[in-house]
Amino acid sequence: MHLRSDRPFTYIYIFFILMGPVIPMAYWIIDKNFMYLPKLAYYPAIMLILWGVFKSKFILNDWFIKYLIFYSIFIVTFGLALNPISKATFAHILSLALPVLAFSFGFMLAKKKSNFFKIFEKKMLLIGLVLSLLIVVYYFLYKMGAIPYFGASTLITIPILYALYKKKYEWMFLFIVAAFFTGKRTIVLGVFIVLLIYLLWLGTKRPLKLLMVSLVLSIIMYFVLINFSEMTIFSRFMPFFEEDIDWNIATSGRLNDVLAAISAINQNDWFWLVGKGIGATFSVENPGVDYVWVTHYTHISPVSYIFLGGILLAIPVYIRLFSLFIFSFKTAGNFYSLLFIYYFVVSFSGAILFTDPFLWVVAGIVFYRQQNFNQVSNKL
């Protein structure tokens, strides 16, 4: 049966990408409620994933999916008995469902060779150009004092990787320069880790192209360092080089975030094995902040999975993800392999594995390529 949910899903994904720099601008200038704008993409995407999976009666027949389904029954039952029902309860249910439903949906998209890929890739350079313009607008609004926080959260990485995949190095150059104006260290570090892996892949296959890409990257770094050495993003790296380093400040609060989750897990040795179940929360205190932040996940995804379902959840998840990472490393000439590498890398400093349906769709696409590599090669 032909899956017709691919086209709206594609446009929802494009909307989600473009909202990256728009959300913080709207948040600071118009109204604080604009922080919930990503939900306009997340929830329709999740509903389309549900509709596509159930309409096609397709759940991937794989040990990973079967294990997650059966072990999630325990996590849900255990959590309902141990924790009060709250927003965290439903958020955790979503975190358990995404690796099953979105992963299966991504596999199904790839298997049926839907219009998702054609539409998504056809719009990619335009997406990158629009994102770059929005990022520059955000940067100058910040410089003029209209926005107090330098952090235009964005997925400019996706057009960067697409331009790299298509060997459109002039576009890649433009998008990477735009990335430096986001104020996000994770984006810059994630992109350059992926580029390094790509260079290693090229080094074993095409030495001349390796030289070409290396030259382009050198020009980019020279241009940025010479002309934008005063940019705030470079100061974000300075705490790591201070003599009396404050690791919590250097990691933007992520250290206290993780320590608070580990403290909650340490309340009982069994929690390390089976987690605290759905609905569990913990409190995070940060120096200089006059309120306690109560949350249900950390920005370090492995700790989040241990907090929710223990090592019995975290280990199978990372066995599958690491397997896909190795495959993506070996096939780094493919756009979706590059995209998965980026997602996998930044998941260690962000919560996207726990909250982002699009990441798991990409994981499903890469898994299909892994299972059918001789047939699909680099066509997908």
PDB file of C-alpha atoms in Angstrom, residues 60-362:
ATOM      1  CA  LEU A  60       9.276  -3.328  12.312  1.00  0.00           C
ATOM      2  CA  ASN A  61       9.899  -7.012  13.022  1.00  0.00           C
ATOM      3  CA  ASP A  62      13.200  -6.610  14.808  1.00  0.00           C
ATOM      4  CA  TRP A  63      14.649  -7.691  18.167  1.00  0.00           C
ATOM      5  CA  PHE A  64      15.178  -4.074  19.206  1.00  0.00           C
ATOM      6  CA  ILE A  65      11.544  -3.107  18.656  1.00  0.00           C
ATOM      7  CA  LYS A  66      10.216  -6.267  20.332  1.00  0.00           C
ATOM      8  CA  TYR A  67      12.448  -5.746  23.354  1.00  0.00           C
ATOM      9  CA  LEU A  68      11.375  -2.102  23.735  1.00  0.00           C
ATOM     10  CA  ILE A  69       7.680  -2.995  23.525  1.00  0.00           C
ATOM     11  CA  PHE A  70       7.846  -5.692  26.190  1.00  0.00           C
ATOM     12  CA  TYR A  71      10.237  -3.877  28.512  1.00  0.00           C
ATOM     13  CA  SER A  72       8.191  -0.659  28.198  1.00  0.00           C
ATOM     14  CA  ILE A  73       5.231  -2.515  29.697  1.00  0.00           C
ATOM     15  CA  PHE A  74       7.319  -3.028  32.830  1.00  0.00           C
ATOM     16  CA  ILE A  75       8.569   0.599  32.865  1.00  0.00           C
ATOM     17  CA  VAL A  76       5.008   1.916  32.568  1.00  0.00           C
ATOM     18  CA  THR A  77       3.601  -0.425  35.249  1.00  0.00           C
ATOM     19  CA  PHE A  78       6.517   0.227  37.607  1.00  0.00           C
ATOM     20  CA  GLY A  79       6.296   3.981  37.107  1.00  0.00           C
ATOM     21  CA  LEU A  80       2.552   4.179  37.657  1.00  0.00           C
ATOM     22  CA  ALA A  81       2.978   2.294  40.950  1.00  0.00           C
ATOM     23  CA  LEU A  82       5.935   4.405  42.111  1.00  0.00           C
ATOM     24  CA  ASN A  83       5.294   7.935  40.819  1.00  0.00           C
ATOM     25  CA  PRO A  84       2.318  10.334  40.700  1.00  0.00           C
ATOM     26  CA  ILE A  85       0.685  10.918  37.319  1.00  0.00           C
ATOM     27  CA  SER A  86       1.860  14.233  35.866  1.00  0.00           C
ATOM     28  CA  LYS A  87       3.117  15.804  32.629  1.00  0.00           C
ATOM     29  CA  ALA A  88       6.293  13.765  33.116  1.00  0.00           C
ATOM     30  CA  THR A  89       4.218  10.569  32.893  1.00  0.00           C
ATOM     31  CA  PHE A  90       2.981  11.345  29.394  1.00  0.00           C
ATOM     32  CA  ALA A  91       6.362  12.738  28.317  1.00  0.00           C
ATOM     33  CA  HIS A  92       8.041   9.477  29.335  1.00  0.00           C
ATOM     34  CA  ILE A  93       5.428   7.430  27.471  1.00  0.00           C
ATOM     35  CA  LEU A  94       6.307   9.453  24.372  1.00  0.00           C
ATOM     36  CA  SER A  95      10.026   8.826  24.971  1.00  0.00           C
ATOM     37  CA  LEU A  96       9.339   5.081  25.032  1.00  0.00           C
ATOM     38  CA  ALA A  97       7.077   5.205  21.965  1.00  0.00           C
ATOM     39  CA  LEU A  98       9.400   7.173  19.664  1.00  0.00           C
ATOM     40  CA  PRO A  99      12.045   4.433  19.230  1.00  0.00           C
ATOM     41  CA  VAL A 100       9.252   2.015  18.303  1.00  0.00           C
ATOM     42  CA  LEU A 101       6.911   4.087  16.142  1.00  0.00           C
ATOM     43  CA  ALA A 102       9.191   6.723  14.580  1.00  0.00           C
ATOM     44  CA  PHE A 103      11.932   4.165  13.963  1.00  0.00           C
ATOM     45  CA  SER A 104       9.423   1.884  12.198  1.00  0.00           C
ATOM     46  CA  PHE A 105       8.027   4.852  10.265  1.00  0.00           C
ATOM     47  CA  GLY A 106      11.491   5.837   9.024  1.00  0.00           C
ATOM     48  CA  PHE A 107      12.144   2.269   7.913  1.00  0.00           C
ATOM     49  CA  MET A 108       8.805   2.257   6.095  1.00  0.00           C
ATOM     50  CA  LEU A 109       9.541   5.581   4.348  1.00  0.00           C
ATOM     51  CA  ALA A 110      12.810   4.192   3.047  1.00  0.00           C
ATOM     52  CA  LYS A 111      11.307   0.857   2.040  1.00  0.00           C
ATOM     53  CA  LYS A 112       8.469   2.390   0.044  1.00  0.00           C
ATOM     54  CA  LYS A 113      10.737   4.993  -1.625  1.00  0.00           C
ATOM     55  CA  SER A 114       8.201   7.688  -0.858  1.00  0.00           C
ATOM     56  CA  ASN A 115       8.173  11.302  -2.008  1.00  0.00           C
ATOM     57  CA  PHE A 116       9.639  12.316   1.344  1.00  0.00           C
ATOM     58  CA  PHE A 117      13.207  12.150   0.058  1.00  0.00           C
ATOM     59  CA  LYS A 118      12.580  13.937  -3.241  1.00  0.00           C
ATOM     60  CA  ILE A 119      10.677  16.833  -1.660  1.00  0.00           C
ATOM     61  CA  PHE A 120      12.986  17.147   1.330  1.00  0.00           C
ATOM     62  CA  GLU A 121      16.191  17.206  -0.690  1.00  0.00           C
ATOM     63  CA  LYS A 122      14.767  19.427  -3.449  1.00  0.00           C
ATOM     64  CA  LYS A 123      14.082  22.165  -0.877  1.00  0.00           C
ATOM     65  CA  MET A 124      17.312  21.774   1.078  1.00  0.00           C
ATOM     66  CA  LEU A 125      19.470  24.564  -0.339  1.00  0.00           C
ATOM     67  CA  LEU A 126      16.552  26.993  -0.135  1.00  0.00           C
ATOM     68  CA  ILE A 127      16.022  25.945   3.482  1.00  0.00           C
ATOM     69  CA  GLY A 128      19.690  26.620   4.175  1.00  0.00           C
ATOM     70  CA  LEU A 129      19.520  30.064   2.578  1.00  0.00           C
ATOM     71  CA  VAL A 130      16.398  31.067   4.543  1.00  0.00           C
ATOM     72  CA  LEU A 131      17.921  29.746   7.763  1.00  0.00           C
ATOM     73  CA  SER A 132      21.130  31.706   7.132  1.00  0.00           C
ATOM     74  CA  LEU A 133      19.179  34.934   6.667  1.00  0.00           C
ATOM     75  CA  LEU A 134      17.139  34.311   9.823  1.00  0.00           C
ATOM     76  CA  ILE A 135      20.310  33.587  11.792  1.00  0.00           C
ATOM     77  CA  VAL A 136      21.925  36.844  10.634  1.00  0.00           C
ATOM     78  CA  VAL A 137      18.775  38.756  11.605  1.00  0.00           C
ATOM     79  CA  TYR A 138      18.862  37.108  15.033  1.00  0.00           C
ATOM     80  CA  TYR A 139      22.548  37.977  15.469  1.00  0.00           C
ATOM     81  CA  PHE A 140      22.051  41.666  14.700  1.00  0.00           C
ATOM     82  CA  LEU A 141      18.976  41.845  16.941  1.00  0.00           C
ATOM     83  CA  TYR A 142      21.167  40.441  19.699  1.00  0.00           C
ATOM     84  CA  LYS A 143      23.930  42.951  18.947  1.00  0.00           C
ATOM     85  CA  MET A 144      21.415  45.825  19.059  1.00  0.00           C
ATOM     86  CA  GLY A 145      20.143  44.670  22.458  1.00  0.00           C
ATOM     87  CA  ALA A 146      16.675  43.596  21.306  1.00  0.00           C
ATOM     88  CA  ILE A 147      17.473  40.012  22.348  1.00  0.00           C
ATOM     89  CA  PRO A 148      19.393  39.423  25.604  1.00  0.00           C
ATOM     90  CA  TYR A 149      20.446  35.832  24.901  1.00  0.00           C
ATOM     91  CA  PHE A 150      22.868  34.767  22.171  1.00  0.00           C
ATOM     92  CA  GLY A 151      21.542  31.372  21.110  1.00  0.00           C
ATOM     93  CA  ALA A 152      19.633  31.025  17.850  1.00  0.00           C
ATOM     94  CA  SER A 153      18.886  27.343  18.194  1.00  0.00           C
ATOM     95  CA  THR A 154      18.684  25.998  14.668  1.00  0.00           C
ATOM     96  CA  LEU A 155      19.179  23.004  12.400  1.00  0.00           C
ATOM     97  CA  ILE A 156      21.469  24.771   9.929  1.00  0.00           C
ATOM     98  CA  THR A 157      23.501  21.578  10.195  1.00  0.00           C
ATOM     99  CA  ILE A 158      21.105  19.762   7.863  1.00  0.00           C
ATOM    100  CA  PRO A 159      21.696  22.075   4.857  1.00  0.00           C
ATOM    101  CA  ILE A 160      25.432  22.031   5.656  1.00  0.00           C
ATOM    102  CA  LEU A 161      25.521  18.250   5.438  1.00  0.00           C
ATOM    103  CA  TYR A 162      23.351  18.199   2.337  1.00  0.00           C
ATOM    104  CA  ALA A 163      25.664  20.667   0.594  1.00  0.00           C
ATOM    105  CA  LEU A 164      28.614  18.506   1.619  1.00  0.00           C
ATOM    106  CA  TYR A 165      26.858  15.391   0.301  1.00  0.00           C
ATOM    107  CA  LYS A 166      26.137  17.114  -3.018  1.00  0.00           C
ATOM    108  CA  LYS A 167      29.683  18.540  -3.096  1.00  0.00           C
ATOM    109  CA  LYS A 168      28.331  22.077  -3.331  1.00  0.00           C
ATOM    110  CA  TYR A 169      31.192  23.469  -1.295  1.00  0.00           C
ATOM    111  CA  GLU A 170      30.331  27.137  -1.881  1.00  0.00           C
ATOM    112  CA  TRP A 171      26.926  26.563  -0.237  1.00  0.00           C
ATOM    113  CA  MET A 172      28.533  24.566   2.549  1.00  0.00           C
ATOM    114  CA  PHE A 173      30.912  27.477   3.171  1.00  0.00           C
ATOM    115  CA  LEU A 174      28.006  29.929   3.403  1.00  0.00           C
ATOM    116  CA  PHE A 175      26.000  27.732   5.779  1.00  0.00           C
ATOM    117  CA  ILE A 176      28.981  27.031   8.056  1.00  0.00           C
ATOM    118  CA  VAL A 177      29.689  30.752   8.372  1.00  0.00           C
ATOM    119  CA  ALA A 178      26.011  31.216   9.304  1.00  0.00           C
ATOM    120  CA  ALA A 179      26.395  28.494  11.948  1.00  0.00           C
ATOM    121  CA  PHE A 180      28.981  30.630  13.758  1.00  0.00           C
ATOM    122  CA  PHE A 181      26.330  33.331  14.193  1.00  0.00           C
ATOM    123  CA  THR A 182      23.964  30.974  16.056  1.00  0.00           C
ATOM    124  CA  GLY A 183      25.813  31.168  19.367  1.00  0.00           C
ATOM    125  CA  LYS A 184      25.419  27.408  19.761  1.00  0.00           C
ATOM    126  CA  ARG A 185      28.601  25.479  20.548  1.00  0.00           C
ATOM    127  CA  THR A 186      26.911  22.134  19.982  1.00  0.00           C
ATOM    128  CA  ILE A 187      26.123  23.012  16.367  1.00  0.00           C
ATOM    129  CA  VAL A 188      29.700  24.083  15.608  1.00  0.00           C
ATOM    130  CA  LEU A 189      31.290  21.102  17.367  1.00  0.00           C
ATOM    131  CA  GLY A 190      28.796  18.631  15.891  1.00  0.00           C
ATOM    132  CA  VAL A 191      29.340  19.906  12.359  1.00  0.00           C
ATOM    133  CA  PHE A 192      33.105  19.715  12.595  1.00  0.00           C
ATOM    134  CA  ILE A 193      33.022  16.210  14.074  1.00  0.00           C
ATOM    135  CA  VAL A 194      30.879  15.113  11.116  1.00  0.00           C
ATOM    136  CA  LEU A 195      33.194  16.901   8.676  1.00  0.00           C
ATOM    137  CA  LEU A 196      36.189  15.179  10.267  1.00  0.00           C
ATOM    138  CA  ILE A 197      34.522  11.789   9.853  1.00  0.00           C
ATOM    139  CA  TYR A 198      33.663  12.671   6.252  1.00  0.00           C
ATOM    140  CA  LEU A 199      37.289  13.611   5.600  1.00  0.00           C
ATOM    141  CA  LEU A 200      38.441  10.292   7.050  1.00  0.00           C
ATOM    142  CA  TRP A 201      35.977   8.507   4.770  1.00  0.00           C
ATOM    143  CA  LEU A 202      37.186  10.462   1.745  1.00  0.00           C
ATOM    144  CA  GLY A 203      40.790   9.827   2.695  1.00  0.00           C
ATOM    145  CA  THR A 204      40.385   6.119   2.011  1.00  0.00           C
ATOM    146  CA  LYS A 205      38.463   6.624  -1.247  1.00  0.00           C
ATOM    147  CA  ARG A 206      39.199   9.918  -3.009  1.00  0.00           C
ATOM    148  CA  PRO A 207      42.476  11.635  -2.000  1.00  0.00           C
ATOM    149  CA  LEU A 208      41.954  14.569  -4.404  1.00  0.00           C
ATOM    150  CA  LYS A 209      38.529  15.348  -2.987  1.00  0.00           C
ATOM    151  CA  LEU A 210      39.988  15.015   0.501  1.00  0.00           C
ATOM    152  CA  LEU A 211      42.479  17.729  -0.409  1.00  0.00           C
ATOM    153  CA  MET A 212      39.707  19.901  -1.870  1.00  0.00           C
ATOM    154  CA  VAL A 213      37.435  19.665   1.162  1.00  0.00           C
ATOM    155  CA  SER A 214      40.397  20.218   3.521  1.00  0.00           C
ATOM    156  CA  LEU A 215      41.243  23.409   1.629  1.00  0.00           C
ATOM    157  CA  VAL A 216      37.650  24.622   1.872  1.00  0.00           C
ATOM    158  CA  LEU A 217      37.577  23.975   5.629  1.00  0.00           C
ATOM    159  CA  SER A 218      40.892  25.783   6.096  1.00  0.00           C
ATOM    160  CA  ILE A 219      39.535  28.832   4.253  1.00  0.00           C
ATOM    161  CA  ILE A 220      36.396  28.781   6.374  1.00  0.00           C
ATOM    162  CA  MET A 221      38.346  28.632   9.636  1.00  0.00           C
ATOM    163  CA  TYR A 222      40.738  31.395   8.514  1.00  0.00           C
ATOM    164  CA  PHE A 223      37.841  33.636   7.434  1.00  0.00           C
ATOM    165  CA  VAL A 224      35.917  33.154  10.659  1.00  0.00           C
ATOM    166  CA  LEU A 225      38.871  33.470  13.044  1.00  0.00           C
ATOM    167  CA  ILE A 226      40.322  36.569  11.354  1.00  0.00           C
ATOM    168  CA  ASN A 227      37.094  38.459  10.819  1.00  0.00           C
ATOM    169  CA  PHE A 228      34.925  37.335  13.723  1.00  0.00           C
ATOM    170  CA  SER A 229      37.365  36.712  16.576  1.00  0.00           C
ATOM    171  CA  GLU A 230      35.213  38.945  18.784  1.00  0.00           C
ATOM    172  CA  MET A 231      32.061  36.922  18.201  1.00  0.00           C
ATOM    173  CA  THR A 232      30.414  35.782  21.396  1.00  0.00           C
ATOM    174  CA  ILE A 233      30.395  32.147  20.327  1.00  0.00           C
ATOM    175  CA  PHE A 234      34.170  31.962  20.714  1.00  0.00           C
ATOM    176  CA  SER A 235      33.871  33.238  24.266  1.00  0.00           C
ATOM    177  CA  ARG A 236      31.574  30.284  24.978  1.00  0.00           C
ATOM    178  CA  PHE A 237      34.607  28.021  24.708  1.00  0.00           C
ATOM    179  CA  MET A 238      36.788  30.117  27.044  1.00  0.00           C
ATOM    180  CA  PRO A 239      35.530  28.624  30.374  1.00  0.00           C
ATOM    181  CA  PHE A 240      37.175  25.326  29.356  1.00  0.00           C
ATOM    182  CA  PHE A 241      40.580  27.051  29.323  1.00  0.00           C
ATOM    183  CA  GLU A 242      40.342  28.945  32.616  1.00  0.00           C
ATOM    184  CA  GLU A 243      42.699  27.988  35.415  1.00  0.00           C
ATOM    185  CA  ASP A 244      39.926  27.513  37.992  1.00  0.00           C
ATOM    186  CA  ILE A 245      37.405  25.991  35.646  1.00  0.00           C
ATOM    187  CA  ASP A 246      33.763  25.885  36.756  1.00  0.00           C
ATOM    188  CA  TRP A 247      32.537  22.812  34.929  1.00  0.00           C
ATOM    189  CA  ASN A 248      28.875  23.626  35.475  1.00  0.00           C
ATOM    190  CA  ILE A 249      29.249  27.040  33.816  1.00  0.00           C
ATOM    191  CA  ALA A 250      31.477  25.587  31.097  1.00  0.00           C
ATOM    192  CA  THR A 251      28.820  22.980  30.282  1.00  0.00           C
ATOM    193  CA  SER A 252      25.905  25.462  30.495  1.00  0.00           C
ATOM    194  CA  GLY A 253      24.433  23.791  33.574  1.00  0.00           C
ATOM    195  CA  ARG A 254      24.667  20.263  32.195  1.00  0.00           C
ATOM    196  CA  LEU A 255      26.965  19.070  34.978  1.00  0.00           C
ATOM    197  CA  ASN A 256      24.449  19.861  37.745  1.00  0.00           C
ATOM    198  CA  ASP A 257      21.744  18.464  35.491  1.00  0.00           C
ATOM    199  CA  VAL A 258      23.468  15.083  35.286  1.00  0.00           C
ATOM    200  CA  LEU A 259      24.577  15.035  38.935  1.00  0.00           C
ATOM    201  CA  ALA A 260      20.989  15.673  40.059  1.00  0.00           C
ATOM    202  CA  ALA A 261      19.719  12.763  37.935  1.00  0.00           C
ATOM    203  CA  ILE A 262      22.461  10.462  39.233  1.00  0.00           C
ATOM    204  CA  SER A 263      21.614  11.486  42.810  1.00  0.00           C
ATOM    205  CA  ALA A 264      17.983  10.493  42.167  1.00  0.00           C
ATOM    206  CA  ILE A 265      19.078   7.137  40.716  1.00  0.00           C
ATOM    207  CA  ASN A 266      21.358   6.535  43.722  1.00  0.00           C
ATOM    208  CA  GLN A 267      18.352   6.521  46.055  1.00  0.00           C
ATOM    209  CA  ASN A 268      18.125   2.791  45.418  1.00  0.00           C
ATOM    210  CA  ASP A 269      20.623   0.447  43.784  1.00  0.00           C
ATOM    211  CA  TRP A 270      17.798  -1.199  41.843  1.00  0.00           C
ATOM    212  CA  PHE A 271      17.159   2.083  40.046  1.00  0.00           C
ATOM    213  CA  TRP A 272      20.439   1.615  38.175  1.00  0.00           C
ATOM    214  CA  LEU A 273      19.095  -1.665  36.804  1.00  0.00           C
ATOM    215  CA  VAL A 274      15.427  -0.811  36.132  1.00  0.00           C
ATOM    216  CA  GLY A 275      15.243   2.978  36.415  1.00  0.00           C
ATOM    217  CA  LYS A 276      12.581   4.991  38.222  1.00  0.00           C
ATOM    218  CA  GLY A 277       9.780   4.396  35.699  1.00  0.00           C
ATOM    219  CA  ILE A 278       7.469   6.799  33.908  1.00  0.00           C
ATOM    220  CA  GLY A 279       6.512   9.952  35.786  1.00  0.00           C
ATOM    221  CA  ALA A 280       9.747  10.167  37.766  1.00  0.00           C
ATOM    222  CA  THR A 281      11.273  13.626  38.202  1.00  0.00           C
ATOM    223  CA  PHE A 282      14.289  15.182  39.881  1.00  0.00           C
ATOM    224  CA  SER A 283      15.273  18.689  40.993  1.00  0.00           C
ATOM    225  CA  VAL A 284      18.220  20.663  39.642  1.00  0.00           C
ATOM    226  CA  GLU A 285      19.798  23.583  41.488  1.00  0.00           C
ATOM    227  CA  ASN A 286      22.158  25.955  39.700  1.00  0.00           C
ATOM    228  CA  PRO A 287      24.320  28.601  41.401  1.00  0.00           C
ATOM    229  CA  GLY A 288      23.017  32.133  40.941  1.00  0.00           C
ATOM    230  CA  VAL A 289      19.525  30.955  40.012  1.00  0.00           C
ATOM    231  CA  ASP A 290      16.770  31.647  42.543  1.00  0.00           C
ATOM    232  CA  TYR A 291      14.547  28.717  41.634  1.00  0.00           C
ATOM    233  CA  VAL A 292      14.774  24.920  41.535  1.00  0.00           C
ATOM    234  CA  TRP A 293      14.219  23.333  38.162  1.00  0.00           C
ATOM    235  CA  VAL A 294      12.141  20.132  38.248  1.00  0.00           C
ATOM    236  CA  THR A 295      12.537  17.944  35.176  1.00  0.00           C
ATOM    237  CA  HIS A 296      12.114  14.376  33.929  1.00  0.00           C
ATOM    238  CA  TYR A 297      15.257  14.044  31.762  1.00  0.00           C
ATOM    239  CA  THR A 298      18.801  15.313  31.453  1.00  0.00           C
ATOM    240  CA  HIS A 299      20.687  16.799  28.511  1.00  0.00           C
ATOM    241  CA  ILE A 300      22.941  13.734  28.467  1.00  0.00           C
ATOM    242  CA  SER A 301      20.814  11.086  26.790  1.00  0.00           C
ATOM    243  CA  PRO A 302      22.448   7.919  28.250  1.00  0.00           C
ATOM    244  CA  VAL A 303      21.747   9.183  31.783  1.00  0.00           C
ATOM    245  CA  SER A 304      18.157   9.975  30.781  1.00  0.00           C
ATOM    246  CA  TYR A 305      17.587   6.401  29.633  1.00  0.00           C
ATOM    247  CA  ILE A 306      19.104   5.005  32.835  1.00  0.00           C
ATOM    248  CA  PHE A 307      16.916   7.349  34.891  1.00  0.00           C
ATOM    249  CA  LEU A 308      13.793   6.159  33.073  1.00  0.00           C
ATOM    250  CA  GLY A 309      14.430   2.441  32.578  1.00  0.00           C
ATOM    251  CA  GLY A 310      17.864   1.617  34.004  1.00  0.00           C
ATOM    252  CA  ILE A 311      20.686  -0.053  32.147  1.00  0.00           C
ATOM    253  CA  LEU A 312      18.145  -2.612  30.917  1.00  0.00           C
ATOM    254  CA  LEU A 313      16.771   0.188  28.725  1.00  0.00           C
ATOM    255  CA  ALA A 314      19.937   2.158  28.007  1.00  0.00           C
ATOM    256  CA  ILE A 315      22.117  -0.748  26.843  1.00  0.00           C
ATOM    257  CA  PRO A 316      19.775  -2.067  24.075  1.00  0.00           C
ATOM    258  CA  VAL A 317      19.120   1.497  22.851  1.00  0.00           C
ATOM    259  CA  TYR A 318      22.832   2.217  22.526  1.00  0.00           C
ATOM    260  CA  ILE A 319      23.636  -1.172  21.019  1.00  0.00           C
ATOM    261  CA  ARG A 320      21.271  -0.282  18.170  1.00  0.00           C
ATOM    262  CA  LEU A 321      22.398   3.354  17.908  1.00  0.00           C
ATOM    263  CA  PHE A 322      26.093   2.490  18.013  1.00  0.00           C
ATOM    264  CA  SER A 323      25.570  -0.142  15.308  1.00  0.00           C
ATOM    265  CA  LEU A 324      23.923   2.516  13.117  1.00  0.00           C
ATOM    266  CA  PHE A 325      26.736   4.945  13.927  1.00  0.00           C
ATOM    267  CA  ILE A 326      29.374   2.441  12.765  1.00  0.00           C
ATOM    268  CA  PHE A 327      27.411   1.793   9.575  1.00  0.00           C
ATOM    269  CA  SER A 328      27.019   5.548   9.005  1.00  0.00           C
ATOM    270  CA  PHE A 329      30.750   6.030   9.581  1.00  0.00           C
ATOM    271  CA  LYS A 330      31.499   3.434   6.898  1.00  0.00           C
ATOM    272  CA  THR A 331      28.972   4.979   4.485  1.00  0.00           C
ATOM    273  CA  ALA A 332      29.672   8.641   5.246  1.00  0.00           C
ATOM    274  CA  GLY A 333      29.262   9.559   1.595  1.00  0.00           C
ATOM    275  CA  ASN A 334      25.475   9.316   2.042  1.00  0.00           C
ATOM    276  CA  PHE A 335      23.393  12.266   3.243  1.00  0.00           C
ATOM    277  CA  TYR A 336      21.321  10.284   5.749  1.00  0.00           C
ATOM    278  CA  SER A 337      24.432   8.651   7.179  1.00  0.00           C
ATOM    279  CA  LEU A 338      25.942  12.107   7.720  1.00  0.00           C
ATOM    280  CA  LEU A 339      22.708  13.320   9.284  1.00  0.00           C
ATOM    281  CA  PHE A 340      22.553  10.353  11.659  1.00  0.00           C
ATOM    282  CA  ILE A 341      26.188  10.861  12.692  1.00  0.00           C
ATOM    283  CA  TYR A 342      25.367  14.454  13.626  1.00  0.00           C
ATOM    284  CA  TYR A 343      22.233  13.467  15.543  1.00  0.00           C
ATOM    285  CA  PHE A 344      24.121  10.727  17.392  1.00  0.00           C
ATOM    286  CA  VAL A 345      27.005  13.045  18.351  1.00  0.00           C
ATOM    287  CA  VAL A 346      24.856  15.908  19.650  1.00  0.00           C
ATOM    288  CA  SER A 347      22.594  13.540  21.591  1.00  0.00           C
ATOM    289  CA  PHE A 348      25.378  13.358  24.175  1.00  0.00           C
ATOM    290  CA  SER A 349      24.902  17.056  24.955  1.00  0.00           C
ATOM    291  CA  GLY A 350      21.184  17.398  24.251  1.00  0.00           C
ATOM    292  CA  ALA A 351      17.873  15.662  24.902  1.00  0.00           C
ATOM    293  CA  ILE A 352      16.884  14.985  21.309  1.00  0.00           C
ATOM    294  CA  LEU A 353      16.816  11.190  21.654  1.00  0.00           C
ATOM    295  CA  PHE A 354      14.210  11.610  24.355  1.00  0.00           C
ATOM    296  CA  THR A 355      12.045  14.191  22.639  1.00  0.00           C
ATOM    297  CA  ASP A 356      12.665  14.404  18.874  1.00  0.00           C
ATOM    298  CA  PRO A 357      10.553  12.199  16.539  1.00  0.00           C
ATOM    299  CA  PHE A 358      12.600  13.305  13.520  1.00  0.00           C
ATOM    300  CA  LEU A 359      15.834  11.812  14.886  1.00  0.00           C
ATOM    301  CA  TRP A 360      14.242   8.386  15.215  1.00  0.00           C
ATOM    302  CA  VAL A 361      12.784   8.623  11.701  1.00  0.00           C
ATOM    303  CA  VAL A 362      16.315   9.240  10.386  1.00  0.00           C
TER     304      VAL A 362
END
